[in-house]
Amino acid sequence: MKTLLITGTNTEVGKTVLTSALAAYWLAYRDSCLGLLKLMQAGQGDREQYESLFGSQKSVILRVPLEFAAPVAPPIAAQKEGRSLDLKPVWQALRELQQAAPLVLVEGIGGLGCPVTAELTVADLARDWGLEAVLVVPVQLGAISQAVAHVALADHAQVRLKGIVLNCCSPEAAAYLQDWTPKSLIESLTGLPVLGYLPYLESCADLANLARIAADLDLEYLLPGLKN
């Protein structure tokens, strides 16, 4: 049983794209269940995306244990609705998926420093629950400092980061890979391997294409035994 947290430097940086690509690869090459957990959702988007992609796949077990209407940090969203923010359902969903599937992909919220409660961040949760993580960094100006800062946060919180995946969030990003996100410099500054990059996608609806994208990553390092 393996569990991997897909986290990022911020919201809208490509966590859902990477999670979907890894899940699509698993479906293409593994004949066994896959657990898919969104820690919690504030606003709309990720659950709907996963249901659209994997809703017809009986081998994918999707759980989104906490949902809030407002697209803001969960403690603020819960406060707006007059709700308490109890992490017990999230932990129970994780344990259920870990018992049911050999691989569980956990998509985080926001960046590693995003609050999940008034006292805990995503990094704290990853440490307390023993989750290995991969960091998604968008290919944009400022990406190097974002990567360095988040790796420092992970080190401080004692989160084990497996590596970094670069994501082209815009059509022009691929042309600036060497200027905005030079692989050797990021690896030198963070001490982590860059495991590949995700191309810009206008749509994430093609499972076969998502699987091909995942195949171009260093999957053997990220998830040993996953590579076909």
mmCIF file of C-alpha atoms in Angstrom:
data_model
loop_
_atom_site.group_PDB
_atom_site.id
_atom_site.type_symbol
_atom_site.label_atom_id
_atom_site.label_comp_id
_atom_site.label_asym_id
_atom_site.label_seq_id
_atom_site.Cartn_x
_atom_site.Cartn_y
_atom_site.Cartn_z
ATOM 1 C CA MET A 1 0.000 0.000 0.000
ATOM 2 C CA LYS A 2 1.376 3.388 -1.059
ATOM 3 C CA THR A 3 0.028 6.849 -0.300
ATOM 4 C CA LEU A 4 1.219 10.000 -2.047
ATOM 5 C CA LEU A 5 0.207 13.572 -1.264
ATOM 6 C CA ILE A 6 0.132 15.863 -4.285
ATOM 7 C CA THR A 7 0.751 19.358 -2.991
ATOM 8 C CA GLY A 8 1.799 22.609 -4.611
ATOM 9 C CA THR A 9 3.112 26.104 -4.114
ATOM 10 C CA ASN A 10 -0.385 27.628 -4.310
ATOM 11 C CA THR A 11 -3.888 27.040 -5.569
ATOM 12 C CA GLU A 12 -4.413 26.555 -9.329
ATOM 13 C CA VAL A 13 -0.843 25.374 -9.981
ATOM 14 C CA GLY A 14 -1.609 21.899 -11.359
ATOM 15 C CA LYS A 15 -2.234 19.563 -8.416
ATOM 16 C CA THR A 16 -5.430 18.243 -10.012
ATOM 17 C CA VAL A 17 -3.684 17.769 -13.361
ATOM 18 C CA LEU A 18 -0.884 15.712 -11.814
ATOM 19 C CA THR A 19 -3.286 13.694 -9.671
ATOM 20 C CA SER A 20 -5.463 12.988 -12.704
ATOM 21 C CA ALA A 21 -2.459 11.998 -14.831
ATOM 22 C CA LEU A 22 -1.159 9.557 -12.216
ATOM 23 C CA ALA A 23 -4.629 8.089 -11.785
ATOM 24 C CA ALA A 24 -5.062 7.736 -15.556
ATOM 25 C CA TYR A 25 -1.717 5.924 -15.796
ATOM 26 C CA TRP A 26 -2.723 3.548 -13.010
ATOM 27 C CA LEU A 27 -6.002 2.755 -14.776
ATOM 28 C CA ALA A 28 -4.177 2.112 -18.037
ATOM 29 C CA TYR A 29 -1.557 -0.259 -16.652
ATOM 30 C CA ARG A 30 -2.734 -1.695 -13.340
ATOM 31 C CA ASP A 31 -5.603 -4.106 -12.760
ATOM 32 C CA SER A 32 -6.402 -3.073 -9.195
ATOM 33 C CA CYS A 33 -8.213 -0.428 -7.172
ATOM 34 C CA LEU A 34 -7.035 3.142 -6.814
ATOM 35 C CA GLY A 35 -7.950 5.417 -3.924
ATOM 36 C CA LEU A 36 -8.453 9.089 -4.715
ATOM 37 C CA LEU A 37 -8.837 11.545 -1.837
ATOM 38 C CA LYS A 38 -9.334 15.300 -1.938
ATOM 39 C CA LEU A 39 -8.469 16.420 1.587
ATOM 40 C CA MET A 40 -11.308 18.944 1.557
ATOM 41 C CA GLN A 41 -12.939 21.196 -1.005
ATOM 42 C CA ALA A 42 -13.809 24.870 -0.679
ATOM 43 C CA GLY A 43 -15.832 26.013 -3.670
ATOM 44 C CA GLN A 44 -16.357 23.903 -6.767
ATOM 45 C CA GLY A 45 -14.014 22.204 -9.200
ATOM 46 C CA ASP A 46 -11.912 19.260 -8.119
ATOM 47 C CA ARG A 47 -14.587 16.766 -7.070
ATOM 48 C CA GLU A 48 -16.534 17.587 -10.221
ATOM 49 C CA GLN A 49 -13.399 17.097 -12.336
ATOM 50 C CA TYR A 50 -12.642 13.722 -10.774
ATOM 51 C CA GLU A 51 -16.238 12.547 -11.100
ATOM 52 C CA SER A 52 -16.233 13.534 -14.773
ATOM 53 C CA LEU A 53 -12.973 11.670 -15.419
ATOM 54 C CA PHE A 54 -13.327 8.632 -13.192
ATOM 55 C CA GLY A 55 -16.991 8.395 -12.227
ATOM 56 C CA SER A 56 -17.566 5.458 -14.570
ATOM 57 C CA GLN A 57 -14.419 3.629 -13.403
ATOM 58 C CA LYS A 58 -15.417 1.034 -10.818
ATOM 59 C CA SER A 59 -11.790 0.559 -9.787
ATOM 60 C CA VAL A 60 -11.470 4.202 -8.619
ATOM 61 C CA ILE A 61 -12.716 4.977 -5.117
ATOM 62 C CA LEU A 62 -13.178 8.738 -4.758
ATOM 63 C CA ARG A 63 -13.658 10.461 -1.426
ATOM 64 C CA VAL A 64 -14.146 14.164 -0.672
ATOM 65 C CA PRO A 65 -15.010 14.042 3.041
ATOM 66 C CA LEU A 66 -15.404 17.784 3.675
ATOM 67 C CA GLU A 67 -16.921 20.370 1.333
ATOM 68 C CA PHE A 68 -17.602 24.067 1.802
ATOM 69 C CA ALA A 69 -19.373 26.505 -0.499
ATOM 70 C CA ALA A 70 -16.990 29.489 -0.349
ATOM 71 C CA PRO A 71 -13.705 29.259 -2.338
ATOM 72 C CA VAL A 72 -11.542 30.424 0.573
ATOM 73 C CA ALA A 73 -9.302 28.761 3.159
ATOM 74 C CA PRO A 74 -11.241 25.950 4.900
ATOM 75 C CA PRO A 75 -11.256 27.516 8.414
ATOM 76 C CA ILE A 76 -12.766 30.681 6.932
ATOM 77 C CA ALA A 77 -15.215 28.721 4.758
ATOM 78 C CA ALA A 78 -16.338 26.693 7.781
ATOM 79 C CA GLN A 79 -16.789 29.844 9.842
ATOM 80 C CA LYS A 80 -18.942 31.399 7.112
ATOM 81 C CA GLU A 81 -21.259 28.390 7.313
ATOM 82 C CA GLY A 82 -21.267 28.232 11.100
ATOM 83 C CA ARG A 83 -19.659 24.793 11.007
ATOM 84 C CA SER A 84 -16.886 23.284 13.058
ATOM 85 C CA LEU A 85 -13.926 21.886 11.148
ATOM 86 C CA ASP A 86 -13.416 18.332 12.354
ATOM 87 C CA LEU A 87 -10.620 16.387 10.616
ATOM 88 C CA LYS A 88 -11.902 13.017 11.804
ATOM 89 C CA PRO A 89 -13.883 12.339 8.571
ATOM 90 C CA VAL A 90 -10.778 13.128 6.519
ATOM 91 C CA TRP A 91 -8.617 10.740 8.541
ATOM 92 C CA GLN A 92 -11.296 8.033 8.379
ATOM 93 C CA ALA A 93 -11.594 8.429 4.590
ATOM 94 C CA LEU A 94 -7.822 8.134 4.228
ATOM 95 C CA ARG A 95 -7.669 4.985 6.354
ATOM 96 C CA GLU A 96 -10.603 3.468 4.445
ATOM 97 C CA LEU A 97 -8.866 4.067 1.114
ATOM 98 C CA GLN A 98 -5.540 2.755 2.392
ATOM 99 C CA GLN A 99 -7.227 -0.475 3.431
ATOM 100 C CA ALA A 100 -9.105 -0.820 0.141
ATOM 101 C CA ALA A 101 -6.486 0.118 -2.482
ATOM 102 C CA PRO A 102 -2.765 -0.503 -3.073
ATOM 103 C CA LEU A 103 -2.292 3.127 -4.154
ATOM 104 C CA VAL A 104 -3.929 6.209 -2.653
ATOM 105 C CA LEU A 105 -3.447 9.611 -4.260
ATOM 106 C CA VAL A 106 -4.240 12.500 -1.923
ATOM 107 C CA GLU A 107 -4.715 15.941 -3.453
ATOM 108 C CA GLY A 108 -3.971 18.735 -1.017
ATOM 109 C CA ILE A 109 -5.462 22.201 -0.884
ATOM 110 C CA GLY A 110 -3.626 25.383 -1.818
ATOM 111 C CA GLY A 111 0.055 25.248 -0.920
ATOM 112 C CA LEU A 112 1.865 23.464 1.878
ATOM 113 C CA GLY A 113 1.219 26.454 4.118
ATOM 114 C CA CYS A 114 -2.528 26.498 3.452
ATOM 115 C CA PRO A 115 -4.490 26.193 6.719
ATOM 116 C CA VAL A 116 -6.682 23.126 7.144
ATOM 117 C CA THR A 117 -7.795 24.272 10.600
ATOM 118 C CA ALA A 118 -7.040 27.333 12.716
ATOM 119 C CA GLU A 119 -4.011 25.466 14.113
ATOM 120 C CA LEU A 120 -2.801 23.166 11.320
ATOM 121 C CA THR A 121 -1.503 23.595 7.784
ATOM 122 C CA VAL A 122 -1.278 21.057 4.965
ATOM 123 C CA ALA A 123 2.388 20.575 5.913
ATOM 124 C CA ASP A 124 1.421 19.794 9.512
ATOM 125 C CA LEU A 125 -1.127 17.248 8.317
ATOM 126 C CA ALA A 126 1.399 15.587 6.009
ATOM 127 C CA ARG A 127 3.850 15.276 8.890
ATOM 128 C CA ASP A 128 1.318 14.055 11.447
ATOM 129 C CA TRP A 129 -0.196 11.507 9.065
ATOM 130 C CA GLY A 130 3.144 10.364 7.637
ATOM 131 C CA LEU A 131 2.369 11.276 4.022
ATOM 132 C CA GLU A 132 5.118 11.369 1.430
ATOM 133 C CA ALA A 133 4.565 14.242 -0.973
ATOM 134 C CA VAL A 134 5.397 15.600 -4.397
ATOM 135 C CA LEU A 135 5.479 19.360 -4.967
ATOM 136 C CA VAL A 136 3.876 20.887 -8.082
ATOM 137 C CA VAL A 137 5.540 24.153 -9.132
ATOM 138 C CA PRO A 138 4.030 26.291 -11.919
ATOM 139 C CA VAL A 139 6.288 27.357 -14.771
ATOM 140 C CA GLN A 140 6.132 31.118 -14.310
ATOM 141 C CA LEU A 141 8.273 34.043 -13.238
ATOM 142 C CA GLY A 142 9.078 33.608 -9.546
ATOM 143 C CA ALA A 143 8.820 29.822 -9.648
ATOM 144 C CA ILE A 144 12.367 29.305 -8.349
ATOM 145 C CA SER A 145 11.755 31.276 -5.164
ATOM 146 C CA GLN A 146 8.373 29.570 -4.694
ATOM 147 C CA ALA A 147 10.031 26.169 -4.964
ATOM 148 C CA VAL A 148 12.840 27.082 -2.556
ATOM 149 C CA ALA A 149 10.429 28.548 0.001
ATOM 150 C CA HIS A 150 8.100 25.538 -0.055
ATOM 151 C CA VAL A 151 10.936 23.037 0.227
ATOM 152 C CA ALA A 152 12.218 25.017 3.219
ATOM 153 C CA LEU A 153 8.725 24.872 4.740
ATOM 154 C CA ALA A 154 8.592 21.118 4.126
ATOM 155 C CA ASP A 155 11.974 20.659 5.776
ATOM 156 C CA HIS A 156 10.901 22.756 8.766
ATOM 157 C CA ALA A 157 7.664 20.780 9.122
ATOM 158 C CA GLN A 158 9.504 17.466 8.612
ATOM 159 C CA VAL A 159 7.530 16.537 5.513
ATOM 160 C CA ARG A 160 9.239 14.086 3.196
ATOM 161 C CA LEU A 161 9.133 15.551 -0.312
ATOM 162 C CA LYS A 162 9.921 13.004 -3.031
ATOM 163 C CA GLY A 163 10.556 15.617 -5.685
ATOM 164 C CA ILE A 164 9.206 18.433 -7.820
ATOM 165 C CA VAL A 165 7.000 18.382 -10.912
ATOM 166 C CA LEU A 166 6.883 21.508 -13.072
ATOM 167 C CA ASN A 167 3.546 22.445 -14.623
ATOM 168 C CA CYS A 168 2.988 24.653 -17.654
ATOM 169 C CA CYS A 169 -0.082 26.589 -16.535
ATOM 170 C CA SER A 170 -0.198 28.778 -19.633
ATOM 171 C CA PRO A 171 0.281 28.204 -23.376
ATOM 172 C CA GLU A 172 3.517 30.238 -23.440
ATOM 173 C CA ALA A 173 5.106 28.561 -20.409
ATOM 174 C CA ALA A 174 6.925 25.806 -22.342
ATOM 175 C CA ALA A 175 8.975 28.431 -24.190
ATOM 176 C CA TYR A 176 10.309 29.746 -20.876
ATOM 177 C CA LEU A 177 11.201 26.499 -19.125
ATOM 178 C CA GLN A 178 14.913 27.296 -19.054
ATOM 179 C CA ASP A 179 14.424 30.929 -18.054
ATOM 180 C CA TRP A 180 11.729 30.512 -15.387
ATOM 181 C CA THR A 181 12.355 26.970 -14.098
ATOM 182 C CA PRO A 182 15.874 25.732 -14.983
ATOM 183 C CA LYS A 183 16.027 22.139 -13.781
ATOM 184 C CA SER A 184 19.645 22.124 -12.599
ATOM 185 C CA LEU A 185 19.293 25.363 -10.620
ATOM 186 C CA ILE A 186 16.090 24.243 -8.891
ATOM 187 C CA GLU A 187 17.664 20.900 -8.007
ATOM 188 C CA SER A 188 20.793 22.614 -6.701
ATOM 189 C CA LEU A 189 18.863 25.099 -4.539
ATOM 190 C CA THR A 190 16.298 22.642 -3.167
ATOM 191 C CA GLY A 191 18.263 19.400 -3.005
ATOM 192 C CA LEU A 192 15.333 17.628 -4.661
ATOM 193 C CA PRO A 193 15.010 16.014 -8.090
ATOM 194 C CA VAL A 194 12.823 17.584 -10.741
ATOM 195 C CA LEU A 195 10.783 14.592 -11.889
ATOM 196 C CA GLY A 196 9.514 16.095 -15.120
ATOM 197 C CA TYR A 197 7.009 18.618 -16.365
ATOM 198 C CA LEU A 198 3.366 18.710 -17.316
ATOM 199 C CA PRO A 199 2.536 20.365 -20.658
ATOM 200 C CA TYR A 200 -0.177 22.995 -20.926
ATOM 201 C CA LEU A 201 -3.564 21.342 -21.362
ATOM 202 C CA GLU A 202 -6.652 23.126 -22.582
ATOM 203 C CA SER A 203 -8.684 20.174 -21.334
ATOM 204 C CA CYS A 204 -8.074 17.315 -18.901
ATOM 205 C CA ALA A 205 -10.844 15.135 -20.314
ATOM 206 C CA ASP A 206 -8.668 12.673 -22.290
ATOM 207 C CA LEU A 207 -7.578 9.792 -20.027
ATOM 208 C CA ALA A 208 -5.240 8.323 -22.635
ATOM 209 C CA ASN A 209 -3.447 11.650 -23.038
ATOM 210 C CA LEU A 210 -3.189 12.075 -19.268
ATOM 211 C CA ALA A 211 -1.633 8.605 -19.001
ATOM 212 C CA ARG A 212 0.931 9.518 -21.694
ATOM 213 C CA ILE A 213 1.812 12.680 -19.782
ATOM 214 C CA ALA A 214 2.346 10.686 -16.584
ATOM 215 C CA ALA A 215 4.531 8.203 -18.468
ATOM 216 C CA ASP A 216 6.992 11.016 -19.253
ATOM 217 C CA LEU A 217 7.599 11.661 -15.538
ATOM 218 C CA ASP A 218 10.164 9.819 -13.443
ATOM 219 C CA LEU A 219 7.524 7.450 -12.096
ATOM 220 C CA GLU A 220 9.985 4.838 -10.904
ATOM 221 C CA TYR A 221 11.418 7.341 -8.458
ATOM 222 C CA LEU A 222 8.104 8.954 -7.548
ATOM 223 C CA LEU A 223 6.187 5.717 -7.051
ATOM 224 C CA PRO A 224 8.513 2.695 -7.288
ATOM 225 C CA GLY A 225 6.852 -0.187 -9.094
ATOM 226 C CA LEU A 226 4.253 1.966 -10.837
ATOM 227 C CA LYS A 227 6.046 2.281 -14.177
ATOM 228 C CA ASN A 228 4.746 -0.189 -16.733
#
